[in-house]
XYZ file of C-alpha atoms in Angstrom:
614
model
C 34.661 272.889 3.423
C 36.965 271.237 5.691
C 34.934 271.372 8.698
C 31.551 270.723 6.451
C 33.361 267.058 6.109
C 34.347 266.245 9.555
C 30.947 267.459 10.459
C 29.505 264.301 8.067
C 32.686 261.784 9.425
C 31.220 262.844 12.879
C 27.839 261.807 11.658
C 29.163 258.848 10.077
C 30.052 258.173 13.427
C 27.582 258.511 14.993
C 24.945 257.265 12.988
C 27.087 254.008 12.868
C 27.917 253.991 16.824
C 23.645 254.051 17.669
C 23.682 250.734 14.323
C 26.730 249.136 16.530
C 26.130 249.373 20.177
C 22.123 249.665 19.782
C 20.610 247.899 22.277
C 18.395 244.679 22.112
C 15.465 243.125 24.157
C 12.559 241.447 23.664
C 9.437 243.252 24.446
C 5.630 241.066 25.411
C 2.687 243.669 25.338
C 0.006 244.179 22.436
C 0.319 245.100 19.164
C -2.213 249.131 19.309
C -2.650 251.766 16.276
C -2.569 249.070 13.973
C 1.446 248.299 14.674
C 2.580 251.627 15.623
C 2.492 251.074 19.486
C 3.116 248.870 21.991
C 1.121 247.992 25.169
C 2.937 245.821 28.185
C 0.957 247.644 30.973
C 3.642 249.463 32.645
C 3.795 251.364 29.135
C 3.766 252.578 26.088
C 6.604 251.848 23.946
C 6.337 253.472 19.695
C 6.964 250.749 16.765
C 9.089 252.002 14.247
C 8.334 251.872 9.849
C 10.187 248.899 8.671
C 9.598 246.039 6.388
C 7.652 244.262 9.466
C 5.271 246.521 9.874
C 2.538 246.149 6.807
C 2.081 242.865 8.298
C 2.222 244.344 12.204
C -0.659 246.537 11.223
C -2.384 243.476 10.574
C -2.045 242.233 14.099
C -3.788 245.071 15.555
C -4.984 243.883 19.205
C -3.334 241.158 18.865
C -0.170 240.020 22.238
C 3.068 239.608 20.545
C 6.438 238.668 21.683
C 9.272 241.230 19.782
C 13.177 241.154 19.403
C 13.301 244.974 19.144
C 16.415 247.290 18.394
C 16.493 250.097 20.917
C 16.695 253.370 19.392
C 16.034 255.715 21.976
C 12.857 254.643 24.013
C 11.393 253.136 20.499
C 11.974 249.898 19.228
C 13.222 248.837 15.347
C 11.333 245.564 14.971
C 13.300 242.445 14.164
C 11.262 239.344 14.155
C 8.341 237.986 16.324
C 5.897 235.713 17.761
C 2.129 235.588 18.404
C 0.538 234.669 21.162
C 0.298 231.677 22.166
C 4.481 231.995 22.792
C 5.661 228.675 21.046
C 6.571 228.120 25.687
C 3.331 228.468 26.605
C 1.903 225.673 28.271
C -1.671 224.424 30.022
C -3.238 225.269 25.864
C -6.312 224.228 25.355
C -5.702 221.152 22.271
C -4.863 221.635 19.223
C -4.328 226.048 19.526
C -3.555 227.153 16.212
C -0.676 229.275 15.849
C 0.196 231.352 13.004
C 4.029 231.468 12.216
C 4.885 235.067 11.087
C 4.541 236.257 7.226
C 7.926 236.771 7.171
C 9.377 233.513 7.375
C 7.590 232.516 3.615
C 6.632 235.706 2.631
C 3.822 235.819 1.573
C 3.391 232.127 -0.847
C 1.467 230.008 -0.585
C 3.510 226.860 1.398
C 3.632 223.357 2.664
C 4.363 220.855 4.224
C 6.486 222.082 6.831
C 9.682 219.348 8.456
C 10.706 220.911 11.022
C 14.964 218.654 11.835
C 13.867 217.177 15.447
C 15.467 220.007 17.209
C 12.791 222.036 15.990
C 15.483 224.340 15.380
C 15.647 224.747 11.063
C 12.431 223.905 9.086
C 11.759 223.525 5.790
C 8.503 223.412 4.043
C 7.586 224.272 -0.006
C 6.669 226.922 -2.614
C 4.319 226.639 -4.645
C 6.380 229.443 -7.317
C 4.236 230.410 -10.635
C 6.041 230.172 -13.694
C 3.717 231.288 -16.460
C 0.771 229.350 -17.186
C 2.771 226.364 -14.576
C 4.674 226.115 -11.745
C 7.119 224.084 -9.281
C 7.509 223.568 -5.879
C 11.154 225.102 -4.998
C 12.111 224.495 -0.841
C 12.663 226.722 1.517
C 14.280 227.152 5.017
C 14.498 228.771 8.386
C 16.538 228.416 10.931
C 15.990 229.862 14.504
C 17.963 232.859 16.583
C 19.046 232.038 19.607
C 15.846 233.405 21.225
C 13.604 231.236 19.903
C 13.200 233.232 17.057
C 12.620 232.608 13.743
C 14.693 234.283 10.866
C 14.154 235.035 7.028
C 12.775 232.601 4.690
C 15.177 231.703 1.849
C 15.277 229.020 -0.886
C 17.562 226.423 -1.016
C 19.918 226.675 -3.447
C 20.846 224.507 -6.126
C 21.254 221.068 -6.251
C 17.959 220.587 -4.587
C 16.450 222.917 -6.426
C 15.835 222.825 -10.272
C 12.816 223.331 -12.719
C 10.950 220.494 -11.395
C 9.214 220.062 -8.056
C 11.564 219.275 -5.087
C 10.211 218.736 -1.276
C 11.765 218.078 1.914
C 10.053 214.734 2.847
C 12.023 214.052 5.848
C 15.856 215.801 8.868
C 17.975 212.366 10.176
C 18.609 213.690 14.028
C 21.923 215.049 13.442
C 20.458 217.562 10.960
C 22.944 216.790 8.067
C 21.091 214.020 6.304
C 17.782 214.976 4.358
C 15.458 213.273 2.573
C 14.164 215.075 -0.272
C 11.257 214.351 -2.951
C 11.861 215.456 -6.697
C 14.054 214.525 -10.227
C 17.669 214.607 -10.269
C 18.880 212.412 -12.261
C 21.867 210.300 -12.522
C 24.710 212.456 -9.651
C 27.535 211.205 -11.959
C 26.480 212.356 -15.493
C 24.991 215.699 -13.938
C 28.394 216.971 -12.556
C 30.035 214.973 -16.023
C 27.392 218.063 -18.223
C 28.502 220.402 -15.225
C 32.342 219.605 -15.502
C 31.540 220.531 -20.146
C 29.488 223.159 -20.020
C 32.386 225.035 -17.782
C 34.794 222.837 -19.637
C 32.346 225.349 -23.308
C 32.609 228.709 -21.403
C 36.753 229.284 -20.869
C 36.731 227.928 -23.811
C 34.669 230.846 -24.891
C 36.288 233.334 -23.216
C 39.654 231.997 -24.441
C 38.519 232.472 -28.130
C 35.734 235.691 -27.801
C 37.456 238.835 -27.673
C 33.722 241.774 -28.070
C 32.154 241.663 -24.234
C 29.315 241.912 -25.784
C 29.071 238.950 -28.300
C 31.266 236.979 -25.059
C 27.912 237.818 -22.569
C 25.650 236.958 -25.589
C 27.448 233.726 -26.765
C 27.118 232.623 -22.709
C 24.354 232.428 -22.546
C 22.761 230.673 -25.743
C 25.262 226.983 -23.800
C 23.878 228.105 -20.711
C 20.005 226.868 -21.998
C 22.363 223.854 -24.022
C 23.249 222.707 -21.045
C 20.228 223.698 -18.750
C 17.881 221.796 -21.745
C 20.602 218.572 -21.042
C 20.209 219.049 -17.809
C 16.108 219.156 -17.774
C 16.815 216.030 -19.397
C 18.451 214.532 -17.867
C 16.369 214.939 -14.343
C 13.046 214.370 -16.496
C 14.698 210.387 -16.519
C 14.852 209.577 -13.231
C 12.464 207.690 -12.186
C 13.103 207.147 -8.320
C 11.149 210.231 -6.517
C 12.846 209.863 -3.177
C 16.444 210.904 -2.537
C 19.340 211.902 0.785
C 21.622 214.287 0.480
C 23.885 215.025 2.843
C 25.349 218.210 4.120
C 29.723 218.412 3.670
C 31.353 221.134 5.272
C 28.572 224.362 5.115
C 26.749 222.512 1.809
C 24.261 220.476 0.326
C 25.189 217.486 -1.661
C 23.939 216.606 -4.968
C 20.747 214.104 -4.011
C 21.074 210.864 -4.701
C 18.602 208.348 -5.265
C 17.639 205.629 -2.295
C 18.491 202.527 -3.246
C 15.120 201.331 -4.264
C 14.500 199.308 -7.622
C 11.063 198.273 -7.245
C 9.876 201.671 -6.577
C 10.201 203.262 -10.291
C 7.414 200.134 -11.687
C 4.917 201.883 -9.194
C 6.146 205.853 -9.684
C 6.039 205.587 -13.154
C 2.765 203.597 -13.330
C 0.977 203.557 -16.649
C 3.600 206.898 -17.436
C 1.308 208.721 -14.351
C 3.091 209.807 -10.501
C 0.570 208.023 -8.061
C 2.706 208.534 -5.193
C 0.621 210.319 -1.207
C 3.754 210.692 0.542
C 6.585 209.159 2.421
C 8.104 209.471 5.702
C 11.878 208.385 6.616
C 12.032 207.499 10.405
C 15.020 208.668 12.501
C 17.480 205.992 11.516
C 16.711 206.547 8.721
C 15.718 202.732 8.287
C 12.291 202.715 8.494
C 9.894 203.500 4.963
C 6.268 204.546 5.231
C 5.016 205.842 1.965
C 1.519 206.726 0.240
C 1.310 204.910 -3.177
C -1.373 202.126 -5.125
C 0.120 198.820 -5.459
C -1.448 195.479 -6.501
C -2.517 195.757 -2.728
C -3.605 198.941 -1.476
C -8.172 198.971 -0.359
C -8.154 201.848 -2.222
C -6.670 204.870 -4.191
C -3.559 205.497 -1.899
C -2.282 202.892 0.597
C 0.422 203.252 3.321
C 2.730 201.221 2.614
C 6.169 200.460 4.864
C 9.464 198.756 3.895
C 12.851 198.170 6.337
C 15.982 198.570 4.944
C 18.191 195.686 4.323
C 21.200 194.755 5.692
C 22.924 195.786 1.726
C 20.989 199.020 1.929
C 18.034 199.044 -0.047
C 15.125 199.479 -0.165
C 12.311 196.653 -0.770
C 8.516 196.463 -2.098
C 6.503 197.394 1.527
C 3.697 195.582 3.159
C 0.722 196.678 4.047
C -0.463 199.066 6.727
C -3.847 196.730 6.531
C -7.408 198.067 6.506
C -7.546 199.515 10.180
C -5.642 202.036 8.435
C -5.834 201.806 5.195
C -9.303 203.035 3.910
C -11.043 202.760 0.361
C -9.865 206.146 -0.285
C -6.853 207.689 -0.169
C -4.482 207.322 2.941
C -1.230 211.012 2.267
C 1.496 212.634 3.994
C 2.836 209.968 5.849
C 4.524 211.466 9.433
C 6.359 208.468 11.294
C 7.684 210.198 15.247
C 10.201 209.662 16.835
C 9.348 206.271 19.289
C 8.801 204.409 16.088
C 5.673 203.793 16.680
C 3.150 206.994 15.971
C 2.266 207.641 13.061
C -0.030 210.608 12.116
C -0.950 210.572 8.570
C -4.316 212.650 6.259
C -7.060 210.627 5.204
C -10.398 211.443 3.103
C -11.937 207.966 4.109
C -12.211 208.016 8.103
C -14.904 211.071 8.731
C -13.635 213.257 5.597
C -9.990 214.858 4.840
C -8.148 215.516 7.935
C -5.139 214.241 10.340
C -4.998 210.856 12.135
C -2.894 209.753 14.347
C -2.255 205.438 14.899
C -0.278 203.245 17.182
C 1.719 200.739 16.269
C 1.319 197.349 18.455
C 3.419 194.763 19.243
C 6.986 194.624 16.711
C 5.400 193.843 13.772
C 4.448 196.690 11.220
C 1.232 195.554 10.515
C -0.677 195.883 13.265
C -1.425 199.618 14.321
C -5.170 200.830 16.872
C -7.438 202.164 14.979
C -7.095 205.524 13.999
C -8.145 208.526 15.841
C -9.313 211.580 13.973
C -6.480 213.926 15.760
C -8.906 217.114 16.127
C -11.739 218.991 13.694
C -9.764 221.943 14.323
C -7.553 220.324 11.825
C -9.330 219.691 9.388
C -8.287 220.719 6.294
C -4.339 220.709 7.199
C -3.094 218.261 4.939
C 1.301 217.851 6.060
C 2.089 216.826 9.840
C 5.772 217.084 11.670
C 7.026 216.746 15.145
C 10.063 217.444 16.571
C 11.489 215.567 19.427
C 9.903 216.456 22.609
C 8.190 219.095 21.502
C 4.284 220.582 22.952
C 3.756 221.672 18.616
C 3.338 220.052 15.971
C 4.174 221.923 12.771
C 1.004 222.043 9.939
C 0.772 224.068 6.858
C -3.094 225.032 5.450
C -4.560 226.673 3.401
C -1.007 227.949 2.389
C -0.249 229.310 5.403
C 2.674 227.519 8.524
C 1.153 227.040 11.018
C 1.773 225.376 14.359
C -0.445 223.217 16.340
C -0.400 222.851 20.573
C -0.435 218.309 21.711
C -2.472 217.444 23.875
C -0.606 214.919 25.668
C -2.990 212.529 24.655
C -1.791 212.049 21.256
C 1.827 213.222 21.419
C 4.376 210.518 21.150
C 5.530 208.641 22.958
C 8.566 209.657 25.708
C 12.255 208.771 22.686
C 16.251 210.163 24.860
C 18.019 212.088 22.778
C 21.525 211.350 22.227
C 23.660 214.595 22.253
C 27.524 213.326 20.782
C 30.662 214.606 19.514
C 33.683 212.860 17.620
C 37.020 214.256 18.065
C 40.150 213.037 17.196
C 43.183 212.956 20.511
C 43.455 216.069 20.372
C 39.958 217.611 20.612
C 39.763 217.962 17.107
C 36.591 217.588 15.665
C 36.490 214.272 12.781
C 33.057 212.932 9.983
C 32.709 209.607 11.178
C 29.921 207.432 11.252
C 28.039 206.387 13.795
C 25.451 203.160 14.113
C 24.031 201.994 16.818
C 21.881 198.880 17.212
C 18.828 196.806 20.177
C 21.566 194.664 22.070
C 18.521 192.995 23.371
C 17.672 191.625 19.786
C 20.845 192.036 18.013
C 18.944 193.951 15.717
C 20.986 196.833 13.734
C 18.771 200.176 14.001
C 20.459 202.657 12.403
C 22.987 205.517 11.908
C 24.351 208.735 11.908
C 27.370 210.960 10.523
C 29.196 213.524 13.004
C 29.284 217.119 11.180
C 33.532 217.846 9.814
C 32.983 221.171 11.165
C 32.266 220.446 14.483
C 32.447 216.931 14.958
C 28.326 216.650 16.764
C 25.433 214.339 16.259
C 22.330 213.355 17.135
C 20.346 210.007 18.037
C 16.954 209.333 19.422
C 16.034 206.224 21.221
C 12.853 205.079 21.625
C 12.876 202.336 25.432
C 12.184 199.330 25.609
C 15.479 198.166 24.291
C 18.995 198.101 25.177
C 20.925 199.832 23.085
C 25.028 199.964 21.497
C 26.446 202.372 19.473
C 30.221 203.008 18.346
C 31.474 206.125 16.365
C 34.080 205.008 13.225
C 36.953 206.228 11.125
C 38.945 205.625 8.643
C 42.997 205.498 10.421
C 41.311 205.426 13.600
C 40.019 203.341 16.344
C 36.124 202.818 16.714
C 35.176 204.261 20.178
C 31.764 202.437 21.284
C 29.013 202.691 24.200
C 25.731 201.663 26.123
C 22.196 203.007 27.545
C 19.612 200.896 28.949
C 16.678 202.024 28.392
C 14.024 198.400 28.842
C 12.400 200.457 30.917
C 9.990 202.360 29.963
C 9.461 206.172 31.526
C 7.150 208.331 30.949
C 9.223 211.696 29.996
C 11.243 212.842 27.620
C 15.505 213.062 28.459
C 18.613 213.758 27.401
C 22.474 212.396 27.462
C 25.655 213.352 26.282
C 28.334 211.636 24.700
C 31.656 212.156 23.488
C 33.706 210.077 22.072
C 37.444 210.341 21.779
C 38.995 208.264 18.440
C 42.643 207.454 19.291
C 44.607 206.984 15.870
C 45.531 203.793 14.253
C 49.001 203.164 15.940
C 51.216 200.992 17.332
C 50.488 201.306 21.427
C 46.860 203.218 21.707
C 43.464 201.648 22.979
C 40.052 201.606 23.326
C 38.081 199.581 26.215
C 35.615 197.816 24.653
C 32.128 199.283 27.018
C 30.172 196.587 25.228
C 31.225 193.419 25.813
C 29.316 192.044 28.948
C 30.584 189.266 32.128
C 28.511 187.872 34.155
C 29.642 188.548 37.877
C 32.693 186.186 38.504
C 32.024 184.761 35.241
C 33.686 184.544 32.091
C 31.302 183.663 29.274
C 30.635 185.590 26.697
C 27.412 187.068 25.948
C 25.167 186.811 23.734
C 24.847 191.066 23.768
C 28.188 191.235 23.566
C 28.713 189.513 20.556
C 28.280 192.273 18.487
C 31.039 193.850 19.685
C 33.442 191.631 19.014
C 32.230 190.927 15.955
C 33.422 194.159 14.891
C 36.219 193.614 16.392
C 36.631 190.359 14.551
C 35.907 192.208 11.128
C 38.370 195.361 12.090
C 41.240 193.144 11.852
C 40.274 191.341 9.180
C 40.492 194.888 7.265
C 43.829 195.917 8.951
C 45.592 191.936 8.989
C 49.056 192.983 9.394
C 48.120 194.687 13.274
C 48.739 192.086 16.497
C 46.479 193.501 19.610
C 46.911 192.282 23.154
C 43.646 192.049 25.517
C 43.987 193.046 28.519
C 41.219 191.955 31.402
C 40.616 193.782 34.682
C 38.930 193.782 37.427
C 38.098 195.342 40.633
C 39.603 194.608 44.603
C 36.173 192.802 45.571
C 37.127 189.748 46.841
C 41.275 187.789 46.502
C 43.540 189.030 44.470
C 44.694 185.590 43.006
C 40.827 185.083 42.169
C 39.999 188.773 40.716
C 43.753 188.121 38.182
C 43.235 184.004 37.109
C 38.960 185.813 36.236
C 40.747 188.765 34.695
C 42.302 186.372 32.236
C 40.511 184.290 31.969
C 37.915 187.283 30.474
C 39.980 188.020 28.509
C 40.834 185.088 26.700
C 37.616 184.023 26.653
C 37.899 186.734 24.015
C 40.341 186.021 22.348
C 38.582 182.128 21.991
C 35.838 183.819 20.179
C 37.635 185.773 17.705
C 39.517 182.592 16.585
C 37.262 180.121 16.876
C 34.383 181.879 15.237
C 35.908 184.332 12.798
C 39.266 181.708 12.179
C 41.607 185.581 13.005
C 45.031 184.164 13.585
C 46.296 182.804 17.478
C 49.056 184.489 16.579
C 48.146 187.957 16.454
C 45.633 188.132 19.006
C 47.581 188.368 22.522
C 45.877 187.585 26.417
C 47.112 189.345 28.988
C 45.464 189.719 33.008
C 45.934 192.432 35.564
C 43.625 191.670 38.477
C 43.070 194.453 40.363
C 46.133 195.185 40.276
C 45.538 198.525 37.313
C 42.334 201.010 38.585
C 41.654 203.317 37.227
C 38.883 205.016 39.101
C 38.991 204.439 43.077
C 36.534 200.670 44.297
C 34.740 203.567 47.078
C 31.436 202.711 45.106
C 29.720 200.547 42.884
C 29.913 202.991 39.907
C 34.212 203.398 40.733
C 34.020 199.471 40.573
C 32.010 199.288 37.192
C 34.169 202.086 35.800
C 37.439 199.281 36.948
C 35.790 195.513 35.720
C 37.160 196.372 32.170
C 38.759 194.920 29.243
C 40.863 197.325 26.815
C 42.195 197.006 23.252
C 45.916 197.169 22.102
C 47.535 197.752 19.941
C 51.251 196.092 19.909
C 52.299 195.822 16.160
């Protein structure tokens, strides 16, 4: 008996060891014998049966790339993709590639919305419920080898008993723009807390477990009806949800007061979808308004400084027809717009480009491809060769011809940390220093400190990170010379604590050579500094000027002092900051932070520093 038990333990340990140390291997080859064999050209590998077997059997004679858990010489398939692979180049225009069936579990899927980095995808599943149905949000992520993982249904609160859909994901991947009916956030929390209190009271007063379960079910049904009634009262179907400590927040309606009248016209929802720019400030939506050319037209609304959206402006008769324009998607360049229409050449996907700086002048829409007829949604990651589309309830990728791709952009991947290197959840804002206009904002992840921005070419940008209890830190990048290729830039913000002795560089303060006049593109930086001082009325600061070692020391000393004084004068004269709160000092070239051996290092030494002194 003991010996048999020992053998059993040994067998279990061997099996567990095989599972722990089985090699993972990526194999490319042709599926043979209805998915039971993989031919690589050099060898034939048996494919073991598992949950993937039914769909692999339907890919007979197709070339796939598969992630295998190797069981000896055999492949236990984990994930796969069909040819052409996502890294393939030089394919025929608009080649369609189906996303594996295991991702969407065979459900009727549409409205793919891919994150700007291409690492996650959200889509909508039509789910039957009795004689009716509902639309629910699903998502999937890529593993570190580039394969899509199994899709999953999003949990509450993003899914409820009513229709829900993700419309856009902002670049940091922690803000979702959502369509749905969620009711008032505060009222929803009140109902949830009330249910919990009633449930705990029921538990205290009910001794019999069966009786408790029955009454708990009745209570849950009662409060579910209250939640549904609340959600049915929602008037604006457009919401934002934020990722907080790994979970998505309860969706909050965007501030769009005029939209309710359009959406609930005569108690009938007339809405053809919407898209949000990567900055979060440009909203393009499909709806019927009094000035519409057809049944559904595309409109644009630009977010105001108070965070609200006003009634949209018609994109014009070049884009809009007497029929329906729906499902818009604005690419990261803020110029290339894809949409569906049945009024140009029949139902298909079309593309148009924005001309100039306004939003009412567009190129004539062009059908992207006859191969995409029947496609009704469109989404493109930044810097990608592929678009994500849906057709007849399936998710696909479509290879983008160069002429139909968005303009190149620069992706800023950053981190916000404190002085010790701990991640901070901060607000990141960016603006055009060329036009002195706000461009957008993002939030850094509180767990990792990471964030991303997508910046189109053609302007000089300033961007900065701020968090309560810390000094704000700024950066800038000059993209006025348009390039013909996408680019990425890594940045790091270290935010000093708000304490005496802490200092930061005023990185977005600019002077002409050997001059000390404040330039126009420096004003946003100094205006923020003034607002910071007004928000902290007891703080006193020192503004310190520094130069490189080119020229005479006396001249450099005077120049550095004059630049520091110019900053103080701006704060005092324009914003009314008391002169007793702003000290100035010039150090000339006496305190370099880098060598003066080359132009780049000399530029680092030419700086103005802000220090808290009291």
